[in-house]
């Protein structure tokens, strides 16, 4: 698809980096770009600029945007002082998706690509030939050309990665697949292989500095999860490291002899326990910090040395993940670029100032005079009518007065009745008695009919209605004697949709499950109480 490139960057307004430029990079799985601003503290202003300034972020990487391109709004794309980039799924609409925002006063991408393989068609200027990212003169490099075209297109079809070149370094924002089936397990492993192969090629062959970050969906070690023994038991693992994904991740991270990346958060907090970035919301696991660390910021050697600090923000809400960040210090010799035009895939071009939606659909006002017949019909009132493109008329001042039909008898009485509220059944029957001369004067509404339509329910019926719509009383759990919480079965099967009661305490290390030995149960967390709330139909 051709894109208009008439937007010009005011280079004079972009200051060059100082001798020491601090860059804070943030990664955040937001689980839906339309929902993240509903949480504290972002809900105070519900603006992405407020979020970025609160975190003091210069490069912000989102995962799981969960939105289609047609649903992107200006406030999502155009954040004052930032360029934005999106990669959204080509097949599964409103699924996965990643985004990157960059503060233009600190650094600006000189190249940008959707996907890891480089086979996707890149945006082009008018009259340019169609080409892929990897075959373009602006290719970033490091591609695995041994992939078949069909496999490469499949891996990049779900909008899971963005690659940006900032001159001083290459940034790769990824949302790695999770395991949901055997087929998805193969897709996940292949995606991870292609990801780390490209990073290794960029680092070792092209000698580039690389930051790869995002939601890896991999728990690196036992220290990175609250309950490693339960994970091993549930997945029938003899060793915690005996999975393809964990073994691959640890092989590319130092101190492995084959490692070429550093795990920054773990580097600055080597023995810290409970440093988790994701919690199961269905289990209410966050209050008890019963989670795992699956979000990472990893860098090549030189960037590791430039990193002054890295950590997680466990107290910042927005999704089932928390943000993580790393601070870097660059000097004037590090080739950070600010005075350049952003790449063609920069999403700000969608809402470029020269062609805003407001200017495209701006209305033209014209005064239209009514005819003499219309004047007399409307008591001589003349109004201005706004003419919109498409010849549709909208009234701008007063509502158009309706033409009144000749007054009929009974009109005034009907208006007075309408003004007193909704008519009762008795008023209709009463009117029928007056209008029908054959209706006997001693006609009465049956008592059962009056009782059925009475506006004031009897005490017995009121109690029945209250009981019908009141919430059922919660039972108490056997482990703590506290009121339970009700949940709904969402798993497909014979019990789908049935309500059940469970202990209301959050899960935590050692919470009671059917597979855990009794001597491992921690009574401070959720007990194993369970009771169906509804009968099985």
mmCIF file of N, CA, C and O in Angstrom, residues 256-320:
data_model
loop_
_atom_site.group_PDB
_atom_site.id
_atom_site.type_symbol
_atom_site.label_atom_id
_atom_site.label_comp_id
_atom_site.label_asym_id
_atom_site.label_seq_id
_atom_site.Cartn_x
_atom_site.Cartn_y
_atom_site.Cartn_z
ATOM 1 N N UNK A 256 26.865 -18.105 30.235
ATOM 2 C CA UNK A 256 27.085 -19.271 29.385
ATOM 3 C C UNK A 256 28.268 -19.014 28.444
ATOM 4 O O UNK A 256 28.475 -17.882 27.980
ATOM 5 N N UNK A 257 29.018 -20.048 28.145
ATOM 6 C CA UNK A 257 30.179 -19.896 27.250
ATOM 7 C C UNK A 257 29.755 -19.512 25.846
ATOM 8 O O UNK A 257 30.554 -18.944 25.095
ATOM 9 N N UNK A 258 28.510 -19.817 25.492
ATOM 10 C CA UNK A 258 27.994 -19.436 24.169
ATOM 11 C C UNK A 258 27.179 -18.151 24.228
ATOM 12 O O UNK A 258 26.599 -17.735 23.227
ATOM 13 N N UNK A 259 27.118 -17.525 25.394
ATOM 14 C CA UNK A 259 26.259 -16.362 25.556
ATOM 15 C C UNK A 259 26.807 -15.101 24.921
ATOM 16 O O UNK A 259 28.010 -14.855 24.933
ATOM 17 N N UNK A 260 25.928 -14.296 24.365
ATOM 18 C CA UNK A 260 26.297 -13.011 23.763
ATOM 19 C C UNK A 260 25.379 -11.884 24.228
ATOM 20 O O UNK A 260 25.447 -10.769 23.721
ATOM 21 N N UNK A 261 24.510 -12.178 25.207
ATOM 22 C CA UNK A 261 23.590 -11.188 25.745
ATOM 23 C C UNK A 261 23.648 -11.201 27.270
ATOM 24 O O UNK A 261 23.996 -12.220 27.883
ATOM 25 N N UNK A 262 23.269 -10.070 27.874
ATOM 26 C CA UNK A 262 23.192 -9.954 29.332
ATOM 27 C C UNK A 262 21.753 -9.711 29.751
ATOM 28 O O UNK A 262 21.046 -8.891 29.149
ATOM 29 N N UNK A 263 21.301 -10.429 30.767
ATOM 30 C CA UNK A 263 19.987 -10.235 31.377
ATOM 31 C C UNK A 263 20.131 -9.110 32.398
ATOM 32 O O UNK A 263 20.604 -9.320 33.521
ATOM 33 N N UNK A 264 19.729 -7.893 32.039
ATOM 34 C CA UNK A 264 20.064 -6.714 32.834
ATOM 35 C C UNK A 264 19.421 -6.708 34.220
ATOM 36 O O UNK A 264 20.067 -6.370 35.209
ATOM 37 N N UNK A 265 18.148 -7.056 34.321
ATOM 38 C CA UNK A 265 17.499 -7.040 35.636
ATOM 39 C C UNK A 265 18.161 -8.031 36.585
ATOM 40 O O UNK A 265 18.368 -7.729 37.768
ATOM 41 N N UNK A 266 18.512 -9.197 36.091
ATOM 42 C CA UNK A 266 19.176 -10.177 36.947
ATOM 43 C C UNK A 266 20.617 -9.766 37.243
ATOM 44 O O UNK A 266 21.147 -10.067 38.319
ATOM 45 N N UNK A 267 21.254 -9.049 36.314
ATOM 46 C CA UNK A 267 22.617 -8.577 36.563
ATOM 47 C C UNK A 267 22.663 -7.650 37.768
ATOM 48 O O UNK A 267 23.558 -7.752 38.627
ATOM 49 N N UNK A 268 21.701 -6.720 37.874
ATOM 50 C CA UNK A 268 21.699 -5.761 38.970
ATOM 51 C C UNK A 268 21.070 -6.330 40.240
ATOM 52 O O UNK A 268 21.220 -5.738 41.311
ATOM 53 N N UNK A 269 20.373 -7.460 40.131
ATOM 54 C CA UNK A 269 19.746 -8.082 41.301
ATOM 55 C C UNK A 269 19.963 -9.592 41.221
ATOM 56 O O UNK A 269 19.014 -10.359 41.058
ATOM 57 N N UNK A 270 21.196 -10.044 41.367
ATOM 58 C CA UNK A 270 21.529 -11.448 41.106
ATOM 59 C C UNK A 270 20.854 -12.447 42.034
ATOM 60 O O UNK A 270 20.511 -13.547 41.600
ATOM 61 N N UNK A 271 20.665 -12.114 43.298
ATOM 62 C CA UNK A 271 20.076 -13.069 44.223
ATOM 63 C C UNK A 271 18.686 -12.703 44.685
ATOM 64 O O UNK A 271 18.151 -13.316 45.620
ATOM 65 N N UNK A 272 18.078 -11.727 44.067
ATOM 66 C CA UNK A 272 16.773 -11.238 44.521
ATOM 67 C C UNK A 272 15.666 -12.224 44.202
ATOM 68 O O UNK A 272 15.472 -12.614 43.054
ATOM 69 N N UNK A 273 14.917 -12.611 45.231
ATOM 70 C CA UNK A 273 13.765 -13.489 45.048
ATOM 71 C C UNK A 273 12.486 -12.662 44.954
ATOM 72 O O UNK A 273 12.424 -11.535 45.423
ATOM 73 N N UNK A 274 11.484 -13.239 44.345
ATOM 74 C CA UNK A 274 10.205 -12.541 44.204
ATOM 75 C C UNK A 274 10.217 -11.445 43.165
ATOM 76 O O UNK A 274 9.308 -10.608 43.136
ATOM 77 N N UNK A 275 11.218 -11.395 42.294
ATOM 78 C CA UNK A 275 11.300 -10.363 41.252
ATOM 79 C C UNK A 275 10.506 -10.848 40.030
ATOM 80 O O UNK A 275 11.051 -11.192 38.995
ATOM 81 N N UNK A 276 9.174 -10.843 40.199
ATOM 82 C CA UNK A 276 8.297 -11.392 39.168
ATOM 83 C C UNK A 276 7.658 -10.270 38.351
ATOM 84 O O UNK A 276 7.456 -9.157 38.843
ATOM 85 N N UNK A 277 7.324 -10.582 37.108
ATOM 86 C CA UNK A 277 6.741 -9.586 36.203
ATOM 87 C C UNK A 277 5.366 -9.962 35.690
ATOM 88 O O UNK A 277 4.739 -9.179 34.990
ATOM 89 N N UNK A 278 4.889 -11.160 36.021
ATOM 90 C CA UNK A 278 3.598 -11.616 35.512
ATOM 91 C C UNK A 278 2.902 -12.459 36.567
ATOM 92 O O UNK A 278 3.537 -13.285 37.228
ATOM 93 N N UNK A 279 1.588 -12.243 36.707
ATOM 94 C CA UNK A 279 0.783 -12.959 37.693
ATOM 95 C C UNK A 279 -0.524 -13.408 37.045
ATOM 96 O O UNK A 279 -1.070 -12.733 36.173
ATOM 97 N N UNK A 280 -1.036 -14.531 37.506
ATOM 98 C CA UNK A 280 -2.298 -15.061 36.987
ATOM 99 C C UNK A 280 -3.453 -14.296 37.623
ATOM 100 O O UNK A 280 -3.718 -14.446 38.817
ATOM 101 N N UNK A 281 -4.140 -13.483 36.831
ATOM 102 C CA UNK A 281 -5.232 -12.669 37.369
ATOM 103 C C UNK A 281 -6.430 -13.516 37.757
ATOM 104 O O UNK A 281 -7.179 -13.174 38.676
ATOM 105 N N UNK A 282 -6.656 -14.627 37.060
ATOM 106 C CA UNK A 282 -7.795 -15.482 37.381
ATOM 107 C C UNK A 282 -7.654 -16.088 38.770
ATOM 108 O O UNK A 282 -8.658 -16.378 39.422
ATOM 109 N N UNK A 283 -6.418 -16.291 39.220
ATOM 110 C CA UNK A 283 -6.169 -16.848 40.546
ATOM 111 C C UNK A 283 -5.959 -15.767 41.599
ATOM 112 O O UNK A 283 -5.660 -16.083 42.749
ATOM 113 N N UNK A 284 -6.059 -14.501 41.204
ATOM 114 C CA UNK A 284 -5.794 -13.388 42.126
ATOM 115 C C UNK A 284 -4.415 -13.551 42.757
ATOM 116 O O UNK A 284 -4.231 -13.440 43.968
ATOM 117 N N UNK A 285 -3.433 -13.819 41.903
ATOM 118 C CA UNK A 285 -2.097 -14.184 42.388
ATOM 119 C C UNK A 285 -1.202 -12.995 42.698
ATOM 120 O O UNK A 285 -0.173 -13.169 43.354
ATOM 121 N N UNK A 286 -1.561 -11.807 42.267
ATOM 122 C CA UNK A 286 -0.660 -10.666 42.446
ATOM 123 C C UNK A 286 -0.529 -10.208 43.890
ATOM 124 O O UNK A 286 0.585 -9.877 44.331
ATOM 125 N N UNK A 287 -1.612 -10.146 44.695
ATOM 126 C CA UNK A 287 -1.447 -9.699 46.090
ATOM 127 C C UNK A 287 -0.467 -10.555 46.876
ATOM 128 O O UNK A 287 0.254 -10.046 47.735
ATOM 129 N N UNK A 288 -0.407 -11.854 46.604
ATOM 130 C CA UNK A 288 0.527 -12.725 47.291
ATOM 131 C C UNK A 288 1.846 -12.890 46.570
ATOM 132 O O UNK A 288 2.683 -13.701 46.989
ATOM 133 N N UNK A 289 2.045 -12.120 45.469
ATOM 134 C CA UNK A 289 3.250 -12.183 44.641
ATOM 135 C C UNK A 289 3.554 -13.621 44.216
ATOM 136 O O UNK A 289 4.698 -14.074 44.230
ATOM 137 N N UNK A 290 2.517 -14.322 43.816
ATOM 138 C CA UNK A 290 2.664 -15.688 43.329
ATOM 139 C C UNK A 290 2.737 -15.609 41.802
ATOM 140 O O UNK A 290 1.751 -15.772 41.094
ATOM 141 N N UNK A 291 3.933 -15.304 41.294
ATOM 142 C CA UNK A 291 4.073 -15.057 39.858
ATOM 143 C C UNK A 291 5.351 -15.619 39.296
ATOM 144 O O UNK A 291 6.002 -16.500 39.881
ATOM 145 N N UNK A 292 5.742 -15.087 38.138
ATOM 146 C CA UNK A 292 6.951 -15.535 37.440
ATOM 147 C C UNK A 292 7.571 -14.357 36.710
ATOM 148 O O UNK A 292 6.889 -13.359 36.413
ATOM 149 N N UNK A 293 8.832 -14.482 36.405
ATOM 150 C CA UNK A 293 9.529 -13.460 35.610
ATOM 151 C C UNK A 293 9.683 -13.985 34.192
ATOM 152 O O UNK A 293 10.453 -14.903 33.932
ATOM 153 N N UNK A 294 8.929 -13.365 33.273
ATOM 154 C CA UNK A 294 8.989 -13.782 31.871
ATOM 155 C C UNK A 294 9.259 -12.604 30.936
ATOM 156 O O UNK A 294 9.284 -12.761 29.718
ATOM 157 N N UNK A 295 9.456 -11.406 31.510
ATOM 158 C CA UNK A 295 9.763 -10.205 30.730
ATOM 159 C C UNK A 295 11.230 -9.835 30.943
ATOM 160 O O UNK A 295 11.706 -9.812 32.084
ATOM 161 N N UNK A 296 11.926 -9.482 29.862
ATOM 162 C CA UNK A 296 13.368 -9.279 29.929
ATOM 163 C C UNK A 296 13.804 -8.072 29.106
ATOM 164 O O UNK A 296 13.159 -7.707 28.118
ATOM 165 N N UNK A 297 14.924 -7.478 29.532
ATOM 166 C CA UNK A 297 15.688 -6.540 28.712
ATOM 167 C C UNK A 297 17.106 -7.096 28.646
ATOM 168 O O UNK A 297 17.798 -7.166 29.665
ATOM 169 N N UNK A 298 17.522 -7.512 27.455
ATOM 170 C CA UNK A 298 18.834 -8.138 27.264
ATOM 171 C C UNK A 298 19.640 -7.326 26.262
ATOM 172 O O UNK A 298 19.090 -6.816 25.279
ATOM 173 N N UNK A 299 20.944 -7.217 26.494
ATOM 174 C CA UNK A 299 21.781 -6.389 25.634
ATOM 175 C C UNK A 299 23.108 -7.069 25.321
ATOM 176 O O UNK A 299 23.558 -7.968 26.047
ATOM 177 N N UNK A 300 23.724 -6.581 24.261
ATOM 178 C CA UNK A 300 25.081 -7.010 23.916
ATOM 179 C C UNK A 300 26.074 -6.359 24.878
ATOM 180 O O UNK A 300 25.708 -5.555 25.735
ATOM 181 N N UNK A 301 27.357 -6.698 24.722
ATOM 182 C CA UNK A 301 28.376 -6.374 25.710
ATOM 183 C C UNK A 301 28.545 -4.879 25.960
ATOM 184 O O UNK A 301 28.536 -4.409 27.105
ATOM 185 N N UNK A 302 28.693 -4.070 24.912
ATOM 186 C CA UNK A 302 28.947 -2.643 25.094
ATOM 187 C C UNK A 302 27.767 -1.933 25.752
ATOM 188 O O UNK A 302 27.944 -1.065 26.619
ATOM 189 N N UNK A 303 26.549 -2.304 25.353
ATOM 190 C CA UNK A 303 25.368 -1.697 25.964
ATOM 191 C C UNK A 303 25.224 -2.133 27.419
ATOM 192 O O UNK A 303 24.712 -1.369 28.253
ATOM 193 N N UNK A 304 25.654 -3.334 27.727
ATOM 194 C CA UNK A 304 25.648 -3.771 29.124
ATOM 195 C C UNK A 304 26.533 -2.848 29.967
ATOM 196 O O UNK A 304 26.159 -2.481 31.086
ATOM 197 N N UNK A 305 27.647 -2.463 29.416
ATOM 198 C CA UNK A 305 28.556 -1.574 30.147
ATOM 199 C C UNK A 305 27.971 -0.169 30.277
ATOM 200 O O UNK A 305 28.284 0.548 31.235
ATOM 201 N N UNK A 306 27.153 0.247 29.328
ATOM 202 C CA UNK A 306 26.550 1.580 29.384
ATOM 203 C C UNK A 306 25.311 1.622 30.255
ATOM 204 O O UNK A 306 24.786 2.706 30.533
ATOM 205 N N UNK A 307 24.817 0.461 30.679
ATOM 206 C CA UNK A 307 23.610 0.411 31.506
ATOM 207 C C UNK A 307 23.970 0.727 32.955
ATOM 208 O O UNK A 307 24.833 0.072 33.559
ATOM 209 N N UNK A 308 23.309 1.731 33.514
ATOM 210 C CA UNK A 308 23.583 2.152 34.889
ATOM 211 C C UNK A 308 22.652 1.502 35.906
ATOM 212 O O UNK A 308 22.995 1.387 37.083
ATOM 213 N N UNK A 309 21.479 1.056 35.456
ATOM 214 C CA UNK A 309 20.534 0.430 36.385
ATOM 215 C C UNK A 309 19.414 -0.234 35.591
ATOM 216 O O UNK A 309 19.069 0.194 34.492
ATOM 217 N N UNK A 310 18.842 -1.280 36.181
ATOM 218 C CA UNK A 310 17.682 -1.952 35.597
ATOM 219 C C UNK A 310 16.857 -2.553 36.718
ATOM 220 O O UNK A 310 17.402 -2.990 37.742
ATOM 221 N N UNK A 311 15.528 -2.582 36.537
ATOM 222 C CA UNK A 311 14.663 -3.097 37.606
ATOM 223 C C UNK A 311 13.264 -3.335 37.051
ATOM 224 O O UNK A 311 12.976 -3.047 35.878
ATOM 225 N N UNK A 312 12.379 -3.827 37.918
ATOM 226 C CA UNK A 312 10.971 -4.000 37.582
ATOM 227 C C UNK A 312 10.162 -2.976 38.383
ATOM 228 O O UNK A 312 10.635 -2.458 39.404
ATOM 229 N N UNK A 313 8.939 -2.687 37.917
ATOM 230 C CA UNK A 313 8.002 -1.819 38.643
ATOM 231 C C UNK A 313 6.793 -2.656 39.024
ATOM 232 O O UNK A 313 5.734 -2.578 38.385
ATOM 233 N N UNK A 314 6.919 -3.457 40.069
ATOM 234 C CA UNK A 314 5.846 -4.379 40.446
ATOM 235 C C UNK A 314 4.589 -3.662 40.923
ATOM 236 O O UNK A 314 3.500 -4.243 40.905
ATOM 237 N N UNK A 315 4.728 -2.407 41.360
ATOM 238 C CA UNK A 315 3.578 -1.670 41.898
ATOM 239 C C UNK A 315 2.821 -0.878 40.841
ATOM 240 O O UNK A 315 1.805 -0.255 41.156
ATOM 241 N N UNK A 316 3.281 -0.886 39.594
ATOM 242 C CA UNK A 316 2.582 -0.159 38.529
ATOM 243 C C UNK A 316 1.623 -1.105 37.827
ATOM 244 O O UNK A 316 2.029 -2.153 37.308
ATOM 245 N N UNK A 317 0.345 -0.722 37.811
ATOM 246 C CA UNK A 317 -0.705 -1.578 37.259
ATOM 247 C C UNK A 317 -0.944 -1.274 35.782
ATOM 248 O O UNK A 317 -0.367 -0.361 35.217
ATOM 249 N N UNK A 318 -1.838 -2.046 35.196
ATOM 250 C CA UNK A 318 -2.195 -1.860 33.798
ATOM 251 C C UNK A 318 -2.575 -3.152 33.119
ATOM 252 O O UNK A 318 -3.339 -3.156 32.166
ATOM 253 N N UNK A 319 -2.036 -4.273 33.615
ATOM 254 C CA UNK A 319 -2.353 -5.575 33.027
ATOM 255 C C UNK A 319 -1.907 -6.650 34.003
ATOM 256 O O UNK A 319 -1.618 -6.374 35.173
ATOM 257 N N UNK A 320 -1.819 -7.894 33.515
ATOM 258 C CA UNK A 320 -1.322 -8.981 34.361
ATOM 259 C C UNK A 320 0.206 -8.988 34.411
ATOM 260 O O UNK A 320 0.797 -9.826 35.101
#
